[in-house]
Amino acid sequence: MSSIIPELNTALYTTLSGSTALTTALGGTSIYFQQAPESKEVPFVIWSYQSSFQENIELSPLHQVIVYIRCYDTNPARAGTVDNIIDGLIDGKTLSLSGSWVNYWSAREEDIVLVEEAPSQVTIHSIGAYYRINLDK
Amino acid sequence: MAINRTVLDTKKLDELIAKNPTRAKRVIKESTFQVEAWYKERVPRDLQRPPKDMRRKVTGNLRNSIDSTFENSGFMGIVSDGVEYGIYQELGTSRIPARPALKPAVERLAKLWIEKWKELFNV
């Protein structure tokens, strides 16, 4: 059983970076897996996997992944706008995967809003959500 | 197949719980402690997910602060940590990658949840 993550990473990046609304709001393709480059200033979008497991209940493989996609920004309104755009791209939609896995259902599950104080004393807002990505072969 | 939302109908489960609240509380108690154990098992730091700054001392404060409590006469189990930075380990920050431990534990339990109830009530 090979990992689903590389295929999903490609599909997520392609979907997000392919949205003109999103790249316009971000001022470019500042979309990263796990972590933004150290030198990168906000706003940017990060996705990471909070859970990934195979459901061994049938002979045909089923896989569920919880991906956490959020925008970091000093401007909470803009972070919210970006979150809305991402929601429109993922919730209720299907990702196009290149391999044998098929994403038959994706759904937004839980909104997550956080705030942090950067060492420079700048307040950075994070607005995003968990999305459940359901896959089969 | 297009599915936009799932609706969880707990009517049958509520009926079963009402029939035998002691059994129901047992499932909730066992499940809560199971999530606590899995959370502790996965919590940073392990060698697979090293901290960004390896010079930082491993204190074990986060792991040691994880605890379970019960409310609503034992019908609600709560697993939580007691450190301010717990949520930032779980969800990351703009500069620190997420190192999820609680969510995988809950999802792992969710896989077994229905079976646990079925087994207990012989349905």
Short mmCIF file of C-alpha atoms in Angstrom, two decimals:
data_model
loop_
_atom_site.label_atom_id
_atom_site.label_comp_id
_atom_site.label_asym_id
_atom_site.label_seq_id
_atom_site.Cartn_x
_atom_site.Cartn_y
_atom_site.Cartn_z
CA MET A 1 0.00 0.00 0.00
CA SER A 2 1.59 3.24 -1.12
CA SER A 3 1.03 6.56 0.61
CA ILE A 4 -1.83 8.70 -0.57
CA ILE A 5 -0.14 11.89 0.65
CA PRO A 6 2.05 12.73 -2.41
CA GLU A 7 -0.97 12.43 -4.74
CA LEU A 8 -3.10 14.49 -2.40
CA ASN A 9 -0.43 17.15 -2.06
CA THR A 10 -0.33 17.57 -5.83
CA ALA A 11 -4.12 17.69 -6.08
CA LEU A 12 -4.48 20.22 -3.27
CA TYR A 13 -1.74 22.51 -4.57
CA THR A 14 -3.11 22.34 -8.11
CA THR A 15 -6.62 23.14 -6.92
CA LEU A 16 -5.61 26.00 -4.64
CA SER A 17 -2.97 27.59 -6.85
CA GLY A 18 -5.28 27.27 -9.86
CA SER A 19 -7.80 29.63 -8.32
CA THR A 20 -7.35 33.16 -9.59
CA ALA A 21 -9.53 34.47 -6.75
CA LEU A 22 -7.21 32.87 -4.22
CA THR A 23 -3.92 33.95 -5.79
CA THR A 24 -5.30 37.49 -6.19
CA ALA A 25 -6.32 37.63 -2.52
CA LEU A 26 -2.90 36.31 -1.47
CA GLY A 27 -0.96 38.41 -3.95
CA GLY A 28 0.64 35.31 -5.46
CA THR A 29 0.88 31.57 -4.95
CA SER A 30 1.86 31.69 -1.30
CA ILE A 31 0.48 28.21 -0.63
CA TYR A 32 2.60 25.73 1.30
CA PHE A 33 2.55 22.23 2.71
CA GLN A 34 3.25 22.07 6.46
CA GLN A 35 5.26 25.25 6.77
CA ALA A 36 6.01 28.47 4.92
CA PRO A 37 9.63 29.41 4.16
CA GLU A 38 11.22 31.32 7.03
CA SER A 39 11.53 34.51 5.01
CA LYS A 40 7.95 34.46 3.73
CA GLU A 41 5.70 37.21 5.06
CA VAL A 42 1.98 36.78 5.62
CA PRO A 43 -0.50 36.36 4.05
CA PHE A 44 0.01 32.74 3.14
CA VAL A 45 -1.93 29.50 3.14
CA ILE A 46 -0.73 26.28 4.73
CA TRP A 47 -2.22 22.83 4.55
CA SER A 48 -1.30 19.89 6.74
CA TYR A 49 -2.73 16.50 7.59
CA GLN A 50 -4.32 16.05 10.98
CA SER A 51 -5.34 12.44 10.44
CA SER A 52 -5.09 9.85 7.70
CA PHE A 53 -6.30 6.30 7.90
CA GLN A 54 -7.46 3.43 5.80
CA GLU A 55 -10.84 1.93 6.58
CA ASN A 56 -10.27 -1.81 6.42
CA ILE A 57 -13.94 -2.69 6.32
CA GLU A 58 -14.23 -3.75 2.70
CA LEU A 59 -12.03 -5.47 0.15
CA SER A 60 -11.85 -2.33 -1.94
CA PRO A 61 -9.70 0.27 -0.19
CA LEU A 62 -11.30 3.30 1.41
CA HIS A 63 -9.24 6.09 2.85
CA GLN A 64 -10.15 9.11 4.94
CA VAL A 65 -7.89 12.09 5.37
CA ILE A 66 -8.45 15.16 7.51
CA VAL A 67 -6.63 18.08 5.97
CA TYR A 68 -6.32 21.34 7.83
CA ILE A 69 -6.16 24.34 5.49
CA ARG A 70 -5.75 27.82 6.90
CA CYS A 71 -4.69 31.33 6.02
CA TYR A 72 -2.29 33.35 8.19
CA ASP A 73 -2.56 37.10 7.97
CA THR A 74 -2.25 40.25 10.06
CA ASN A 75 -5.57 41.30 8.56
CA PRO A 76 -8.37 39.03 9.89
CA ALA A 77 -10.85 40.21 7.26
CA ARG A 78 -8.53 39.16 4.47
CA ALA A 79 -7.80 35.84 6.20
CA GLY A 80 -11.56 35.27 6.33
CA THR A 81 -11.92 36.10 2.66
CA VAL A 82 -9.19 33.62 1.78
CA ASP A 83 -10.85 30.99 3.98
CA ASN A 84 -14.13 31.53 2.12
CA ILE A 85 -12.43 31.12 -1.23
CA ILE A 86 -10.78 27.87 -0.10
CA ASP A 87 -14.11 26.64 1.24
CA GLY A 88 -15.61 27.22 -2.20
CA LEU A 89 -12.84 25.15 -3.78
CA ILE A 90 -12.97 22.15 -1.44
CA ASP A 91 -16.28 21.84 0.42
CA GLY A 92 -18.66 19.60 -1.50
CA LYS A 93 -16.20 19.36 -4.38
CA THR A 94 -13.94 16.58 -5.51
CA LEU A 95 -10.20 16.81 -5.97
CA SER A 96 -8.70 15.50 -9.16
CA LEU A 97 -6.03 12.93 -8.32
CA SER A 98 -3.53 11.64 -10.83
CA GLY A 99 -3.18 8.05 -9.61
CA SER A 100 -5.63 5.27 -8.87
CA TRP A 101 -7.33 6.96 -5.91
CA VAL A 102 -10.62 8.78 -6.48
CA ASN A 103 -11.88 11.52 -4.21
CA TYR A 104 -15.62 10.89 -4.13
CA TRP A 105 -16.50 13.34 -1.37
CA SER A 106 -14.89 16.28 0.44
CA ALA A 107 -16.53 18.25 3.21
CA ARG A 108 -15.66 21.08 5.54
CA GLU A 109 -16.04 19.90 9.12
CA GLU A 110 -14.74 22.28 11.73
CA ASP A 111 -13.85 25.97 11.62
CA ILE A 112 -10.64 26.90 13.41
CA VAL A 113 -9.81 30.49 14.30
CA LEU A 114 -6.61 31.24 16.21
CA VAL A 115 -4.48 34.23 17.01
CA GLU A 116 -0.79 34.45 17.83
CA GLU A 117 1.71 37.12 18.77
CA ALA A 118 4.77 37.02 16.55
CA PRO A 119 8.15 37.78 18.18
CA SER A 120 7.98 41.17 16.45
CA GLN A 121 4.81 41.82 18.54
CA VAL A 122 2.68 41.66 15.40
CA THR A 123 -0.67 39.91 15.80
CA ILE A 124 -1.21 37.15 13.26
CA HIS A 125 -4.66 35.68 12.70
CA SER A 126 -5.26 32.19 11.46
CA ILE A 127 -8.60 31.30 9.89
CA GLY A 128 -9.29 27.93 8.35
CA ALA A 129 -10.94 24.58 8.76
CA TYR A 130 -10.65 20.82 8.79
CA TYR A 131 -11.79 19.17 5.59
CA ARG A 132 -12.57 15.47 5.40
CA ILE A 133 -11.35 13.99 2.14
CA ASN A 134 -12.88 10.61 1.33
CA LEU A 135 -11.14 8.41 -1.20
CA ASP A 136 -11.57 5.03 -2.77
CA LYS A 137 -10.11 3.01 -5.62
CA MET B 1 -22.15 9.63 -6.21
CA ALA B 2 -22.64 13.10 -4.78
CA ILE B 3 -22.80 13.50 -1.03
CA ASN B 4 -22.66 16.95 0.47
CA ARG B 5 -23.41 16.39 4.13
CA THR B 6 -23.82 13.58 6.62
CA VAL B 7 -26.51 13.68 9.25
CA LEU B 8 -25.97 11.68 12.41
CA ASP B 9 -29.27 10.36 13.70
CA THR B 10 -28.76 9.33 17.34
CA LYS B 11 -32.40 8.38 18.01
CA LYS B 12 -31.70 4.66 18.20
CA LEU B 13 -28.57 5.23 20.25
CA ASP B 14 -30.49 7.48 22.65
CA GLU B 15 -33.07 4.73 23.13
CA LEU B 16 -30.37 2.17 23.92
CA ILE B 17 -28.68 4.54 26.36
CA ALA B 18 -31.99 5.16 28.14
CA LYS B 19 -32.45 1.41 28.55
CA ASN B 20 -29.14 0.90 30.25
CA PRO B 21 -27.36 4.08 31.36
CA THR B 22 -24.74 2.16 33.36
CA ARG B 23 -23.55 0.35 30.25
CA ALA B 24 -23.58 3.58 28.28
CA LYS B 25 -21.44 5.31 30.87
CA ARG B 26 -19.00 2.42 30.74
CA VAL B 27 -18.55 2.85 26.98
CA ILE B 28 -18.04 6.58 27.41
CA LYS B 29 -15.55 6.07 30.23
CA GLU B 30 -13.54 3.43 28.37
CA SER B 31 -13.54 5.48 25.19
CA THR B 32 -12.44 8.65 26.96
CA PHE B 33 -9.51 6.90 28.63
CA GLN B 34 -8.63 5.28 25.30
CA VAL B 35 -8.42 8.68 23.60
CA GLU B 36 -6.30 9.97 26.50
CA ALA B 37 -3.90 7.03 26.10
CA TRP B 38 -3.60 7.48 22.33
CA TYR B 39 -3.15 11.23 22.74
CA LYS B 40 -0.28 10.64 25.19
CA GLU B 41 1.19 8.03 22.85
CA ARG B 42 1.42 10.44 19.93
CA VAL B 43 2.12 13.69 21.65
CA PRO B 44 5.38 15.38 20.63
CA ARG B 45 8.21 14.96 20.86
CA ASP B 46 9.28 11.80 19.15
CA LEU B 47 12.14 11.16 16.76
CA GLN B 48 9.80 10.99 13.78
CA ARG B 49 8.60 14.53 14.41
CA PRO B 50 11.50 16.42 15.92
CA PRO B 51 11.08 19.93 17.31
CA LYS B 52 12.30 22.76 15.17
CA ASP B 53 14.91 23.75 17.70
CA MET B 54 16.65 20.63 19.02
CA ARG B 55 18.38 22.65 21.76
CA ARG B 56 15.10 23.06 23.55
CA LYS B 57 14.76 20.88 26.57
CA VAL B 58 12.19 18.13 26.49
CA THR B 59 10.17 18.71 29.65
CA GLY B 60 7.26 16.33 29.15
CA ASN B 61 4.95 19.05 30.46
CA LEU B 62 2.42 18.64 27.66
CA ARG B 63 2.24 14.88 27.99
CA ASN B 64 2.03 15.06 31.78
CA SER B 65 -0.77 17.62 31.63
CA ILE B 66 -3.11 15.43 29.55
CA ASP B 67 -6.09 14.35 31.59
CA SER B 68 -9.67 13.07 31.34
CA THR B 69 -12.70 14.48 33.12
CA PHE B 70 -16.37 13.61 33.03
CA GLU B 71 -19.46 15.79 33.01
CA ASN B 72 -23.22 15.38 32.62
CA SER B 73 -23.33 12.52 35.16
CA GLY B 74 -20.70 10.59 33.24
CA PHE B 75 -22.37 10.85 29.84
CA MET B 76 -19.73 13.24 28.58
CA GLY B 77 -16.00 12.49 28.58
CA ILE B 78 -13.49 15.29 28.03
CA VAL B 79 -9.82 14.79 27.18
CA SER B 80 -7.73 17.91 27.47
CA ASP B 81 -4.23 19.15 28.07
CA GLY B 82 -3.29 21.77 30.60
CA VAL B 83 -0.59 23.77 28.88
CA GLU B 84 -1.05 27.00 27.00
CA TYR B 85 0.94 25.81 23.99
CA GLY B 86 -0.94 22.52 23.55
CA ILE B 87 -3.21 23.92 20.86
CA TYR B 88 -0.23 25.32 18.94
CA GLN B 89 1.45 21.90 18.95
CA GLU B 90 -1.75 20.37 17.64
CA LEU B 91 -2.57 22.99 15.02
CA GLY B 92 0.75 24.73 14.39
CA THR B 93 1.40 28.45 14.05
CA SER B 94 2.52 30.64 11.19
CA ARG B 95 6.09 29.49 11.91
CA ILE B 96 5.73 26.11 13.63
CA PRO B 97 4.34 23.11 11.76
CA ALA B 98 1.33 21.31 13.22
CA ARG B 99 2.12 18.13 15.15
CA PRO B 100 -1.34 16.65 15.59
CA ALA B 101 -1.84 14.13 18.39
CA LEU B 102 -5.36 14.65 19.73
CA LYS B 103 -7.23 14.64 16.42
CA PRO B 104 -5.68 11.34 15.27
CA ALA B 105 -6.64 9.83 18.62
CA VAL B 106 -10.26 10.94 18.21
CA GLU B 107 -10.39 9.71 14.62
CA ARG B 108 -8.93 6.37 15.70
CA LEU B 109 -11.69 6.03 18.27
CA ALA B 110 -14.36 7.04 15.73
CA LYS B 111 -13.46 3.96 13.70
CA LEU B 112 -14.27 1.73 16.68
CA TRP B 113 -17.17 3.76 18.09
CA ILE B 114 -20.11 2.02 16.41
CA GLU B 115 -18.63 -1.41 17.08
CA LYS B 116 -18.25 -0.58 20.77
CA TRP B 117 -21.92 0.31 21.06
CA LYS B 118 -23.05 -2.69 19.03
CA GLU B 119 -21.03 -5.05 21.18
CA LEU B 120 -22.32 -3.60 24.41
CA PHE B 121 -25.98 -3.65 23.51
CA ASN B 122 -25.89 -6.79 21.39
CA VAL B 123 -27.41 -5.11 18.36
#
